[in-house]
Structures are given as structure tokens and as C-alpha cells.
Amino acid sequence: MNKGLLIVLSGPSGAGKGTVYSVVTKALGDIGKSISVTTRAPRAGEVDGVHYHFRTVAQYNEMKEKGEFLETAQVYNNYYGTPLAPVMQMLSEGKDVLFEIDIEGAKQIKEKYPECVSVFIMPPSFEILEERLRGRGTEDENSLATRLGSARGELAQFKRFDYIVFNDEVSVASQKVIDIIAAEKCRISRNEEKILGLLKNKNL
Ligand code: 5GP
């Protein structure tokens, strides 16, 4: 079966994984994107169905009960989840799918799909992590303190991942993610059917 690659980008809040995700998806134009469901309110400029599917807690719970999520997590005070059906559809069509999710969600996907490729985006230092979170201007002081407080625990989870990318410079970090995807697609284990098909061709 022609199956796409499932790639998960994760890391602590402020590591810059959202920015890396945007650069990588732009560079790899035809890569599949998963639009998450969230119960948080849209930020200025965010569009329903583009950045997220914005839903109420009741709607989110209903989807969860029906088993419509690949993974779900509570991130700070809101719920997030990856809708299962569109992802399965893209993978079965042979399309690679890139995710940008929190560490708990990444853990759930790795447990369900050990063949996925997980990349931990690491901030270069705690000082830079704080600077980035402040610079984003989307968090109040309380939320900032919570995010900084949980960052250390999140950083300690790096061993669950296949790769680590230090995000000193977004363009360099993004290129590393693109290179990881390219290398993973060249793995013998992911190409056995194709190779065996070629070997069956008597004209070669
Ligand atoms: P934000 O609210 O700033 O857009 O995202 C907050 C956090 O939620 C980020 O760490 C982001 O990666 C994570 N996130 C976004 N979508 C999902 C999802 O579908 N599942 C999980 N587990 N985390 C998500």
C-alpha cells in the first residue's frame, strides 16, 4: 500500500515550532496539513477552518466521545485535538502529513503509530525561550509564568523523540526538518515494496 509519512513537530511553548512548521509547509508545498480542533478563542487574524477549527467544549467532548480524534491534549486551559479522518485519508493516498502539536499529543501519536517520525524543537536557551514568549505578546503575565514553569518539565521529555533540532535560526532549523523528512523517506524499510516491485521487473 502506498502510505505517506507522518511527521510530528513538538517542543515546549516558545521553542518556535509554529514558525518552523510554517516555513517547512511552505517549502514542501504539497505536504499534508492537519487542522486541529481547539476550544480556545481565536486570536486576532485567526480564521476558523484555516488556523484551527474553533469549537465549544461541548462540541469538542462530543467529538472525543465519538472517537473522532487521533490524539487530544489539554494545553494550559484549553483542549486541542487532531481530527483522525482527514489524516488517515491523506496517509492512505500516499501524502505525507506534518503536525505541530504539544508534547503530550506527540507521545500519544508515537504510541499509536511507532513508525511516525517525531522531531523535538528545542529552544537554544531558557533566556531566549522567555524572550520569545514575551515578544509574541499573546500571553498575559499569569499565562507566561505557567508556560515558563512547565517548559523545564517539557524539555526533559526529549528522549521520547527520534530527532532533536535546536532552533537558533529559523531558516537553519527548518532546513534540518526538511532534510530529516527527505532522509526518512529514503529508509530501506519504507521502500521495500517499491524495491521488490523493481526486482520483479524481468526487463531490468
Ligand atoms: P496555541 O494556542 O498557541 O495555538 O497552541 C498552544 C499549544 O497547543 C502549542 O504547543 C501547539 O503545538 C499545541 N497544539 C496545537 N494543536 C494541537 C493538537 O491538535 N493537539 C495537541 N496535542 N496540541 C496541539
JSON list of C-alpha atoms and ligand atoms in Angstrom, two decimals:
[
{"chain": "A", "resi": 1, "resn": "MET", "atom": "CA", "xyz": [0.00, 0.00, 0.00]},
{"chain": "A", "resi": 2, "resn": "ASN", "atom": "CA", "xyz": [1.19, 3.48, -0.83]},
{"chain": "A", "resi": 3, "resn": "LYS", "atom": "CA", "xyz": [1.39, 5.13, 2.58]},
{"chain": "A", "resi": 4, "resn": "GLY", "atom": "CA", "xyz": [2.50, 8.62, 3.42]},
{"chain": "A", "resi": 5, "resn": "LEU", "atom": "CA", "xyz": [4.87, 9.59, 6.19]},
{"chain": "A", "resi": 6, "resn": "LEU", "atom": "CA", "xyz": [3.54, 11.02, 9.43]},
{"chain": "A", "resi": 7, "resn": "ILE", "atom": "CA", "xyz": [5.88, 13.68, 10.85]},
{"chain": "A", "resi": 8, "resn": "VAL", "atom": "CA", "xyz": [5.32, 15.27, 14.25]},
{"chain": "A", "resi": 9, "resn": "LEU", "atom": "CA", "xyz": [6.93, 18.55, 15.29]},
{"chain": "A", "resi": 10, "resn": "SER", "atom": "CA", "xyz": [6.76, 19.21, 19.01]},
{"chain": "A", "resi": 11, "resn": "GLY", "atom": "CA", "xyz": [8.57, 21.00, 21.81]},
{"chain": "A", "resi": 12, "resn": "PRO", "atom": "CA", "xyz": [7.91, 23.49, 24.56]},
{"chain": "A", "resi": 13, "resn": "SER", "atom": "CA", "xyz": [5.87, 26.62, 24.05]},
{"chain": "A", "resi": 14, "resn": "GLY", "atom": "CA", "xyz": [8.26, 29.33, 22.79]},
{"chain": "A", "resi": 15, "resn": "ALA", "atom": "CA", "xyz": [10.67, 26.91, 21.07]},
{"chain": "A", "resi": 16, "resn": "GLY", "atom": "CA", "xyz": [9.49, 28.31, 17.75]},
{"chain": "A", "resi": 17, "resn": "LYS", "atom": "CA", "xyz": [7.87, 25.13, 16.45]},
{"chain": "A", "resi": 18, "resn": "GLY", "atom": "CA", "xyz": [4.96, 27.08, 14.96]},
{"chain": "A", "resi": 19, "resn": "THR", "atom": "CA", "xyz": [7.33, 29.21, 12.90]},
{"chain": "A", "resi": 20, "resn": "VAL", "atom": "CA", "xyz": [9.38, 26.20, 11.80]},
{"chain": "A", "resi": 21, "resn": "TYR", "atom": "CA", "xyz": [6.12, 24.45, 10.84]},
{"chain": "A", "resi": 22, "resn": "SER", "atom": "CA", "xyz": [5.08, 27.42, 8.64]},
{"chain": "A", "resi": 23, "resn": "VAL", "atom": "CA", "xyz": [8.45, 27.56, 6.86]},
{"chain": "A", "resi": 24, "resn": "VAL", "atom": "CA", "xyz": [8.54, 23.79, 6.26]},
{"chain": "A", "resi": 25, "resn": "THR", "atom": "CA", "xyz": [4.96, 23.53, 4.97]},
{"chain": "A", "resi": 26, "resn": "LYS", "atom": "CA", "xyz": [5.58, 26.48, 2.64]},
{"chain": "A", "resi": 27, "resn": "ALA", "atom": "CA", "xyz": [8.82, 24.94, 1.33]},
{"chain": "A", "resi": 28, "resn": "LEU", "atom": "CA", "xyz": [7.26, 21.48, 0.85]},
{"chain": "A", "resi": 29, "resn": "GLY", "atom": "CA", "xyz": [4.19, 22.83, -0.93]},
{"chain": "A", "resi": 30, "resn": "ASP", "atom": "CA", "xyz": [2.28, 19.56, -1.30]},
{"chain": "A", "resi": 31, "resn": "ILE", "atom": "CA", "xyz": [2.75, 18.25, 2.24]},
{"chain": "A", "resi": 32, "resn": "GLY", "atom": "CA", "xyz": [-0.49, 17.40, 4.06]},
{"chain": "A", "resi": 33, "resn": "LYS", "atom": "CA", "xyz": [-1.50, 19.71, 6.90]},
{"chain": "A", "resi": 34, "resn": "SER", "atom": "CA", "xyz": [-3.68, 18.75, 9.82]},
{"chain": "A", "resi": 35, "resn": "ILE", "atom": "CA", "xyz": [-6.06, 21.43, 11.08]},
{"chain": "A", "resi": 36, "resn": "SER", "atom": "CA", "xyz": [-6.56, 20.94, 14.80]},
{"chain": "A", "resi": 37, "resn": "VAL", "atom": "CA", "xyz": [-9.72, 21.43, 16.80]},
{"chain": "A", "resi": 38, "resn": "THR", "atom": "CA", "xyz": [-9.36, 23.79, 19.76]},
{"chain": "A", "resi": 39, "resn": "THR", "atom": "CA", "xyz": [-11.63, 25.16, 22.46]},
{"chain": "A", "resi": 40, "resn": "ARG", "atom": "CA", "xyz": [-9.59, 28.35, 22.83]},
{"chain": "A", "resi": 41, "resn": "ALA", "atom": "CA", "xyz": [-10.85, 31.65, 21.44]},
{"chain": "A", "resi": 42, "resn": "PRO", "atom": "CA", "xyz": [-9.44, 32.76, 18.08]},
{"chain": "A", "resi": 43, "resn": "ARG", "atom": "CA", "xyz": [-6.63, 35.33, 18.23]},
{"chain": "A", "resi": 44, "resn": "ALA", "atom": "CA", "xyz": [-6.67, 38.39, 16.01]},
{"chain": "A", "resi": 45, "resn": "GLY", "atom": "CA", "xyz": [-6.29, 37.31, 12.39]},
{"chain": "A", "resi": 46, "resn": "GLU", "atom": "CA", "xyz": [-7.05, 33.62, 13.01]},
{"chain": "A", "resi": 47, "resn": "VAL", "atom": "CA", "xyz": [-9.67, 32.12, 10.73]},
{"chain": "A", "resi": 48, "resn": "ASP", "atom": "CA", "xyz": [-11.93, 29.16, 11.57]},
{"chain": "A", "resi": 49, "resn": "GLY", "atom": "CA", "xyz": [-11.13, 26.18, 9.35]},
{"chain": "A", "resi": 50, "resn": "VAL", "atom": "CA", "xyz": [-7.75, 27.65, 8.36]},
{"chain": "A", "resi": 51, "resn": "HIS", "atom": "CA", "xyz": [-5.68, 28.03, 11.53]},
{"chain": "A", "resi": 52, "resn": "TYR", "atom": "CA", "xyz": [-7.92, 25.87, 13.72]},
{"chain": "A", "resi": 53, "resn": "HIS", "atom": "CA", "xyz": [-11.44, 24.53, 13.89]},
{"chain": "A", "resi": 54, "resn": "PHE", "atom": "CA", "xyz": [-12.68, 26.64, 16.80]},
{"chain": "A", "resi": 55, "resn": "ARG", "atom": "CA", "xyz": [-15.24, 24.66, 18.82]},
{"chain": "A", "resi": 56, "resn": "THR", "atom": "CA", "xyz": [-17.03, 24.85, 22.17]},
{"chain": "A", "resi": 57, "resn": "VAL", "atom": "CA", "xyz": [-16.06, 22.46, 24.97]},
{"chain": "A", "resi": 58, "resn": "ALA", "atom": "CA", "xyz": [-19.37, 20.59, 24.43]},
{"chain": "A", "resi": 59, "resn": "GLN", "atom": "CA", "xyz": [-18.65, 20.14, 20.71]},
{"chain": "A", "resi": 60, "resn": "TYR", "atom": "CA", "xyz": [-15.09, 19.02, 21.47]},
{"chain": "A", "resi": 61, "resn": "ASN", "atom": "CA", "xyz": [-16.31, 16.50, 24.07]},
{"chain": "A", "resi": 62, "resn": "GLU", "atom": "CA", "xyz": [-18.83, 15.09, 21.62]},
{"chain": "A", "resi": 63, "resn": "MET", "atom": "CA", "xyz": [-16.10, 14.55, 19.01]},
{"chain": "A", "resi": 64, "resn": "LYS", "atom": "CA", "xyz": [-13.91, 12.93, 21.65]},
{"chain": "A", "resi": 65, "resn": "GLU", "atom": "CA", "xyz": [-16.66, 10.55, 22.76]},
{"chain": "A", "resi": 66, "resn": "LYS", "atom": "CA", "xyz": [-17.28, 9.54, 19.16]},
{"chain": "A", "resi": 67, "resn": "GLY", "atom": "CA", "xyz": [-13.58, 8.66, 18.79]},
{"chain": "A", "resi": 68, "resn": "GLU", "atom": "CA", "xyz": [-13.02, 11.28, 16.12]},
{"chain": "A", "resi": 69, "resn": "PHE", "atom": "CA", "xyz": [-9.54, 12.30, 17.34]},
{"chain": "A", "resi": 70, "resn": "LEU", "atom": "CA", "xyz": [-6.14, 10.79, 16.60]},
{"chain": "A", "resi": 71, "resn": "GLU", "atom": "CA", "xyz": [-4.85, 12.43, 19.78]},
{"chain": "A", "resi": 72, "resn": "THR", "atom": "CA", "xyz": [-6.10, 15.00, 22.26]},
{"chain": "A", "resi": 73, "resn": "ALA", "atom": "CA", "xyz": [-4.48, 17.07, 24.98]},
{"chain": "A", "resi": 74, "resn": "GLN", "atom": "CA", "xyz": [-5.22, 19.82, 27.40]},
{"chain": "A", "resi": 75, "resn": "VAL", "atom": "CA", "xyz": [-2.67, 22.57, 26.86]},
{"chain": "A", "resi": 76, "resn": "TYR", "atom": "CA", "xyz": [-2.88, 25.09, 29.70]},
{"chain": "A", "resi": 77, "resn": "ASN", "atom": "CA", "xyz": [-6.59, 25.93, 29.98]},
{"chain": "A", "resi": 78, "resn": "ASN", "atom": "CA", "xyz": [-7.76, 24.76, 26.58]},
{"chain": "A", "resi": 79, "resn": "TYR", "atom": "CA", "xyz": [-8.35, 21.48, 24.76]},
{"chain": "A", "resi": 80, "resn": "TYR", "atom": "CA", "xyz": [-6.76, 20.56, 21.46]},
{"chain": "A", "resi": 81, "resn": "GLY", "atom": "CA", "xyz": [-7.22, 17.56, 19.21]},
{"chain": "A", "resi": 82, "resn": "THR", "atom": "CA", "xyz": [-6.23, 16.23, 15.81]},
{"chain": "A", "resi": 83, "resn": "PRO", "atom": "CA", "xyz": [-9.21, 15.04, 13.73]},
{"chain": "A", "resi": 84, "resn": "LEU", "atom": "CA", "xyz": [-8.49, 11.43, 12.72]},
{"chain": "A", "resi": 85, "resn": "ALA", "atom": "CA", "xyz": [-10.36, 11.03, 9.41]},
{"chain": "A", "resi": 86, "resn": "PRO", "atom": "CA", "xyz": [-8.59, 13.67, 7.26]},
{"chain": "A", "resi": 87, "resn": "VAL", "atom": "CA", "xyz": [-5.17, 12.44, 8.43]},
{"chain": "A", "resi": 88, "resn": "MET", "atom": "CA", "xyz": [-5.95, 8.80, 7.61]},
{"chain": "A", "resi": 89, "resn": "GLN", "atom": "CA", "xyz": [-7.30, 9.86, 4.23]},
{"chain": "A", "resi": 90, "resn": "MET", "atom": "CA", "xyz": [-4.11, 11.78, 3.33]},
{"chain": "A", "resi": 91, "resn": "LEU", "atom": "CA", "xyz": [-1.81, 8.97, 4.53]},
{"chain": "A", "resi": 92, "resn": "SER", "atom": "CA", "xyz": [-3.73, 6.32, 2.57]},
{"chain": "A", "resi": 93, "resn": "GLU", "atom": "CA", "xyz": [-3.39, 8.49, -0.55]},
{"chain": "A", "resi": 94, "resn": "GLY", "atom": "CA", "xyz": [0.37, 8.41, -0.03]},
{"chain": "A", "resi": 95, "resn": "LYS", "atom": "CA", "xyz": [0.54, 12.01, 1.12]},
{"chain": "A", "resi": 96, "resn": "ASP", "atom": "CA", "xyz": [2.98, 12.92, 3.89]},
{"chain": "A", "resi": 97, "resn": "VAL", "atom": "CA", "xyz": [1.39, 14.77, 6.80]},
{"chain": "A", "resi": 98, "resn": "LEU", "atom": "CA", "xyz": [3.13, 17.25, 9.10]},
{"chain": "A", "resi": 99, "resn": "PHE", "atom": "CA", "xyz": [1.82, 18.03, 12.59]},
{"chain": "A", "resi": 100, "resn": "GLU", "atom": "CA", "xyz": [2.68, 20.78, 15.05]},
{"chain": "A", "resi": 101, "resn": "ILE", "atom": "CA", "xyz": [1.36, 19.69, 18.43]},
{"chain": "A", "resi": 102, "resn": "ASP", "atom": "CA", "xyz": [2.23, 19.67, 22.12]},
{"chain": "A", "resi": 103, "resn": "ILE", "atom": "CA", "xyz": [4.40, 17.02, 23.78]},
{"chain": "A", "resi": 104, "resn": "GLU", "atom": "CA", "xyz": [1.50, 15.03, 25.27]},
{"chain": "A", "resi": 105, "resn": "GLY", "atom": "CA", "xyz": [-0.14, 14.74, 21.84]},
{"chain": "A", "resi": 106, "resn": "ALA", "atom": "CA", "xyz": [3.20, 13.75, 20.27]},
{"chain": "A", "resi": 107, "resn": "LYS", "atom": "CA", "xyz": [3.54, 10.99, 22.86]},
{"chain": "A", "resi": 108, "resn": "GLN", "atom": "CA", "xyz": [0.07, 9.64, 22.03]},
{"chain": "A", "resi": 109, "resn": "ILE", "atom": "CA", "xyz": [0.80, 9.59, 18.29]},
{"chain": "A", "resi": 110, "resn": "LYS", "atom": "CA", "xyz": [4.13, 7.77, 18.82]},
{"chain": "A", "resi": 111, "resn": "GLU", "atom": "CA", "xyz": [2.34, 5.12, 20.88]},
{"chain": "A", "resi": 112, "resn": "LYS", "atom": "CA", "xyz": [-0.33, 4.58, 18.21]},
{"chain": "A", "resi": 113, "resn": "TYR", "atom": "CA", "xyz": [1.97, 4.94, 15.19]},
{"chain": "A", "resi": 114, "resn": "PRO", "atom": "CA", "xyz": [5.52, 3.98, 16.17]},
{"chain": "A", "resi": 115, "resn": "GLU", "atom": "CA", "xyz": [6.53, 4.35, 12.52]},
{"chain": "A", "resi": 116, "resn": "CYS", "atom": "CA", "xyz": [5.90, 8.11, 12.67]},
{"chain": "A", "resi": 117, "resn": "VAL", "atom": "CA", "xyz": [8.87, 10.48, 12.75]},
{"chain": "A", "resi": 118, "resn": "SER", "atom": "CA", "xyz": [8.97, 12.75, 15.77]},
{"chain": "A", "resi": 119, "resn": "VAL", "atom": "CA", "xyz": [11.11, 15.88, 15.93]},
{"chain": "A", "resi": 120, "resn": "PHE", "atom": "CA", "xyz": [11.72, 17.82, 19.11]},
{"chain": "A", "resi": 121, "resn": "ILE", "atom": "CA", "xyz": [12.21, 21.53, 18.50]},
{"chain": "A", "resi": 122, "resn": "MET", "atom": "CA", "xyz": [14.49, 22.81, 21.24]},
{"chain": "A", "resi": 123, "resn": "PRO", "atom": "CA", "xyz": [14.96, 26.46, 22.20]},
{"chain": "A", "resi": 124, "resn": "PRO", "atom": "CA", "xyz": [18.64, 27.48, 22.29]},
{"chain": "A", "resi": 125, "resn": "SER", "atom": "CA", "xyz": [18.33, 28.64, 25.94]},
{"chain": "A", "resi": 126, "resn": "PHE", "atom": "CA", "xyz": [15.81, 29.46, 28.68]},
{"chain": "A", "resi": 127, "resn": "GLU", "atom": "CA", "xyz": [16.58, 33.17, 28.27]},
{"chain": "A", "resi": 128, "resn": "ILE", "atom": "CA", "xyz": [15.65, 33.03, 24.60]},
{"chain": "A", "resi": 129, "resn": "LEU", "atom": "CA", "xyz": [12.57, 30.96, 25.39]},
{"chain": "A", "resi": 130, "resn": "GLU", "atom": "CA", "xyz": [11.35, 33.68, 27.77]},
{"chain": "A", "resi": 131, "resn": "GLU", "atom": "CA", "xyz": [12.26, 36.44, 25.31]},
{"chain": "A", "resi": 132, "resn": "ARG", "atom": "CA", "xyz": [10.26, 34.73, 22.56]},
{"chain": "A", "resi": 133, "resn": "LEU", "atom": "CA", "xyz": [7.21, 34.17, 24.73]},
{"chain": "A", "resi": 134, "resn": "ARG", "atom": "CA", "xyz": [7.27, 37.82, 25.83]},
{"chain": "A", "resi": 135, "resn": "GLY", "atom": "CA", "xyz": [7.94, 39.07, 22.32]},
{"chain": "A", "resi": 136, "resn": "ARG", "atom": "CA", "xyz": [4.92, 37.19, 20.98]},
{"chain": "A", "resi": 137, "resn": "GLY", "atom": "CA", "xyz": [2.74, 39.46, 23.10]},
{"chain": "A", "resi": 138, "resn": "THR", "atom": "CA", "xyz": [-0.10, 36.92, 23.14]},
{"chain": "A", "resi": 139, "resn": "GLU", "atom": "CA", "xyz": [0.22, 35.89, 26.80]},
{"chain": "A", "resi": 140, "resn": "ASP", "atom": "CA", "xyz": [-0.57, 37.82, 29.97]},
{"chain": "A", "resi": 141, "resn": "GLU", "atom": "CA", "xyz": [1.87, 37.60, 32.92]},
{"chain": "A", "resi": 142, "resn": "ASN", "atom": "CA", "xyz": [-0.02, 34.67, 34.50]},
{"chain": "A", "resi": 143, "resn": "SER", "atom": "CA", "xyz": [-0.08, 32.62, 31.36]},
{"chain": "A", "resi": 144, "resn": "LEU", "atom": "CA", "xyz": [3.57, 33.48, 30.71]},
{"chain": "A", "resi": 145, "resn": "ALA", "atom": "CA", "xyz": [4.59, 32.26, 34.16]},
{"chain": "A", "resi": 146, "resn": "THR", "atom": "CA", "xyz": [2.65, 28.99, 33.62]},
{"chain": "A", "resi": 147, "resn": "ARG", "atom": "CA", "xyz": [4.28, 28.40, 30.23]},
{"chain": "A", "resi": 148, "resn": "LEU", "atom": "CA", "xyz": [7.77, 29.11, 31.57]},
{"chain": "A", "resi": 149, "resn": "GLY", "atom": "CA", "xyz": [7.13, 26.91, 34.59]},
{"chain": "A", "resi": 150, "resn": "SER", "atom": "CA", "xyz": [6.14, 23.90, 32.52]},
{"chain": "A", "resi": 151, "resn": "ALA", "atom": "CA", "xyz": [8.91, 24.39, 29.93]},
{"chain": "A", "resi": 152, "resn": "ARG", "atom": "CA", "xyz": [11.59, 22.72, 32.08]},
{"chain": "A", "resi": 153, "resn": "GLY", "atom": "CA", "xyz": [9.47, 19.59, 32.55]},
{"chain": "A", "resi": 154, "resn": "GLU", "atom": "CA", "xyz": [8.68, 19.56, 28.84]},
{"chain": "A", "resi": 155, "resn": "LEU", "atom": "CA", "xyz": [12.34, 19.88, 27.88]},
{"chain": "A", "resi": 156, "resn": "ALA", "atom": "CA", "xyz": [13.10, 16.81, 29.97]},
{"chain": "A", "resi": 157, "resn": "GLN", "atom": "CA", "xyz": [10.87, 14.74, 27.65]},
{"chain": "A", "resi": 158, "resn": "PHE", "atom": "CA", "xyz": [13.32, 14.95, 24.72]},
{"chain": "A", "resi": 159, "resn": "LYS", "atom": "CA", "xyz": [14.23, 11.24, 24.98]},
{"chain": "A", "resi": 160, "resn": "ARG", "atom": "CA", "xyz": [10.83, 10.19, 23.64]},
{"chain": "A", "resi": 161, "resn": "PHE", "atom": "CA", "xyz": [11.66, 11.73, 20.26]},
{"chain": "A", "resi": 162, "resn": "ASP", "atom": "CA", "xyz": [13.53, 10.46, 17.20]},
{"chain": "A", "resi": 163, "resn": "TYR", "atom": "CA", "xyz": [15.29, 13.74, 16.36]},
{"chain": "A", "resi": 164, "resn": "ILE", "atom": "CA", "xyz": [16.22, 17.00, 18.03]},
{"chain": "A", "resi": 165, "resn": "VAL", "atom": "CA", "xyz": [16.58, 20.31, 16.23]},
{"chain": "A", "resi": 166, "resn": "PHE", "atom": "CA", "xyz": [17.98, 23.36, 18.05]},
{"chain": "A", "resi": 167, "resn": "ASN", "atom": "CA", "xyz": [16.12, 26.39, 16.83]},
{"chain": "A", "resi": 168, "resn": "ASP", "atom": "CA", "xyz": [18.81, 29.11, 16.96]},
{"chain": "A", "resi": 169, "resn": "GLU", "atom": "CA", "xyz": [17.98, 30.32, 13.50]},
{"chain": "A", "resi": 170, "resn": "VAL", "atom": "CA", "xyz": [14.56, 29.53, 11.97]},
{"chain": "A", "resi": 171, "resn": "SER", "atom": "CA", "xyz": [15.82, 29.03, 8.40]},
{"chain": "A", "resi": 172, "resn": "VAL", "atom": "CA", "xyz": [18.55, 26.60, 9.53]},
{"chain": "A", "resi": 173, "resn": "ALA", "atom": "CA", "xyz": [16.21, 24.69, 11.86]},
{"chain": "A", "resi": 174, "resn": "SER", "atom": "CA", "xyz": [13.54, 24.46, 9.13]},
{"chain": "A", "resi": 175, "resn": "GLN", "atom": "CA", "xyz": [16.06, 23.15, 6.62]},
{"chain": "A", "resi": 176, "resn": "LYS", "atom": "CA", "xyz": [17.09, 20.47, 9.13]},
{"chain": "A", "resi": 177, "resn": "VAL", "atom": "CA", "xyz": [13.45, 19.34, 9.42]},
{"chain": "A", "resi": 178, "resn": "ILE", "atom": "CA", "xyz": [13.20, 19.21, 5.61]},
{"chain": "A", "resi": 179, "resn": "ASP", "atom": "CA", "xyz": [16.42, 17.14, 5.49]},
{"chain": "A", "resi": 180, "resn": "ILE", "atom": "CA", "xyz": [15.10, 14.76, 8.19]},
{"chain": "A", "resi": 181, "resn": "ILE", "atom": "CA", "xyz": [11.92, 14.19, 6.15]},
{"chain": "A", "resi": 182, "resn": "ALA", "atom": "CA", "xyz": [13.97, 13.53, 3.00]},
{"chain": "A", "resi": 183, "resn": "ALA", "atom": "CA", "xyz": [16.26, 11.06, 4.80]},
{"chain": "A", "resi": 184, "resn": "GLU", "atom": "CA", "xyz": [13.33, 9.23, 6.41]},
{"chain": "A", "resi": 185, "resn": "LYS", "atom": "CA", "xyz": [11.70, 8.79, 3.01]},
{"chain": "A", "resi": 186, "resn": "CYS", "atom": "CA", "xyz": [14.90, 7.07, 1.80]},
{"chain": "A", "resi": 187, "resn": "ARG", "atom": "CA", "xyz": [14.86, 4.42, 4.54]},
{"chain": "A", "resi": 188, "resn": "ILE", "atom": "CA", "xyz": [15.03, 0.89, 3.16]},
{"chain": "A", "resi": 189, "resn": "SER", "atom": "CA", "xyz": [12.23, -0.14, 5.50]},
{"chain": "A", "resi": 190, "resn": "ARG", "atom": "CA", "xyz": [9.92, 2.45, 3.94]},
{"chain": "A", "resi": 191, "resn": "ASN", "atom": "CA", "xyz": [10.77, 1.42, 0.37]},
{"chain": "A", "resi": 192, "resn": "GLU", "atom": "CA", "xyz": [10.77, -2.37, 0.47]},
{"chain": "A", "resi": 193, "resn": "GLU", "atom": "CA", "xyz": [7.64, -2.79, -1.65]},
{"chain": "A", "resi": 194, "resn": "LYS", "atom": "CA", "xyz": [8.98, -0.45, -4.32]},
{"chain": "A", "resi": 195, "resn": "ILE", "atom": "CA", "xyz": [12.36, -2.22, -4.41]},
{"chain": "A", "resi": 196, "resn": "LEU", "atom": "CA", "xyz": [10.75, -5.69, -4.58]},
{"chain": "A", "resi": 197, "resn": "GLY", "atom": "CA", "xyz": [8.49, -4.41, -7.38]},
{"chain": "A", "resi": 198, "resn": "LEU", "atom": "CA", "xyz": [11.55, -3.28, -9.33]},
{"chain": "A", "resi": 199, "resn": "LEU", "atom": "CA", "xyz": [13.28, -6.62, -8.79]},
{"chain": "A", "resi": 200, "resn": "LYS", "atom": "CA", "xyz": [10.25, -8.42, -10.24]},
{"chain": "A", "resi": 201, "resn": "ASN", "atom": "CA", "xyz": [10.64, -6.46, -13.47]},
{"chain": "A", "resi": 202, "resn": "LYS", "atom": "CA", "xyz": [12.26, -9.00, -15.81]},
{"chain": "A", "resi": 203, "resn": "ASN", "atom": "CA", "xyz": [13.40, -6.31, -18.26]},
{"chain": "A", "resi": 204, "resn": "LEU", "atom": "CA", "xyz": [15.94, -4.93, -15.82]},
{"chain": "B", "resi": 1, "resn": "5GP", "atom": "P1", "xyz": [-1.74, 27.91, 20.54]},
{"chain": "B", "resi": 1, "resn": "5GP", "atom": "O1", "xyz": [-2.96, 28.01, 21.39]},
{"chain": "B", "resi": 1, "resn": "5GP", "atom": "O2", "xyz": [-0.65, 28.86, 20.95]},
{"chain": "B", "resi": 1, "resn": "5GP", "atom": "O3", "xyz": [-2.06, 27.96, 19.06]},
{"chain": "B", "resi": 1, "resn": "5GP", "atom": "O4", "xyz": [-1.14, 26.44, 20.76]},
{"chain": "B", "resi": 1, "resn": "5GP", "atom": "C1", "xyz": [-0.82, 26.03, 22.07]},
{"chain": "B", "resi": 1, "resn": "5GP", "atom": "C2", "xyz": [-0.16, 24.67, 22.01]},
{"chain": "B", "resi": 1, "resn": "5GP", "atom": "O5", "xyz": [-1.10, 23.70, 21.52]},
{"chain": "B", "resi": 1, "resn": "5GP", "atom": "C3", "xyz": [1.05, 24.60, 21.08]},
{"chain": "B", "resi": 1, "resn": "5GP", "atom": "O6", "xyz": [2.08, 23.94, 21.81]},
{"chain": "B", "resi": 1, "resn": "5GP", "atom": "C4", "xyz": [0.57, 23.75, 19.94]},
{"chain": "B", "resi": 1, "resn": "5GP", "atom": "O7", "xyz": [1.61, 22.99, 19.39]},
{"chain": "B", "resi": 1, "resn": "5GP", "atom": "C5", "xyz": [-0.44, 22.86, 20.62]},
{"chain": "B", "resi": 1, "resn": "5GP", "atom": "N1", "xyz": [-1.41, 22.26, 19.70]},
{"chain": "B", "resi": 1, "resn": "5GP", "atom": "C6", "xyz": [-1.99, 22.82, 18.61]},
{"chain": "B", "resi": 1, "resn": "5GP", "atom": "N2", "xyz": [-2.82, 21.95, 18.02]},
{"chain": "B", "resi": 1, "resn": "5GP", "atom": "C7", "xyz": [-2.74, 20.79, 18.73]},
{"chain": "B", "resi": 1, "resn": "5GP", "atom": "C8", "xyz": [-3.36, 19.49, 18.59]},
{"chain": "B", "resi": 1, "resn": "5GP", "atom": "O8", "xyz": [-4.16, 19.21, 17.71]},
{"chain": "B", "resi": 1, "resn": "5GP", "atom": "N3", "xyz": [-3.03, 18.58, 19.53]},
{"chain": "B", "resi": 1, "resn": "5GP", "atom": "C9", "xyz": [-2.16, 18.83, 20.55]},
{"chain": "B", "resi": 1, "resn": "5GP", "atom": "N4", "xyz": [-1.88, 17.84, 21.38]},
{"chain": "B", "resi": 1, "resn": "5GP", "atom": "N5", "xyz": [-1.57, 20.02, 20.70]},
{"chain": "B", "resi": 1, "resn": "5GP", "atom": "C10", "xyz": [-1.85, 20.99, 19.80]}
]
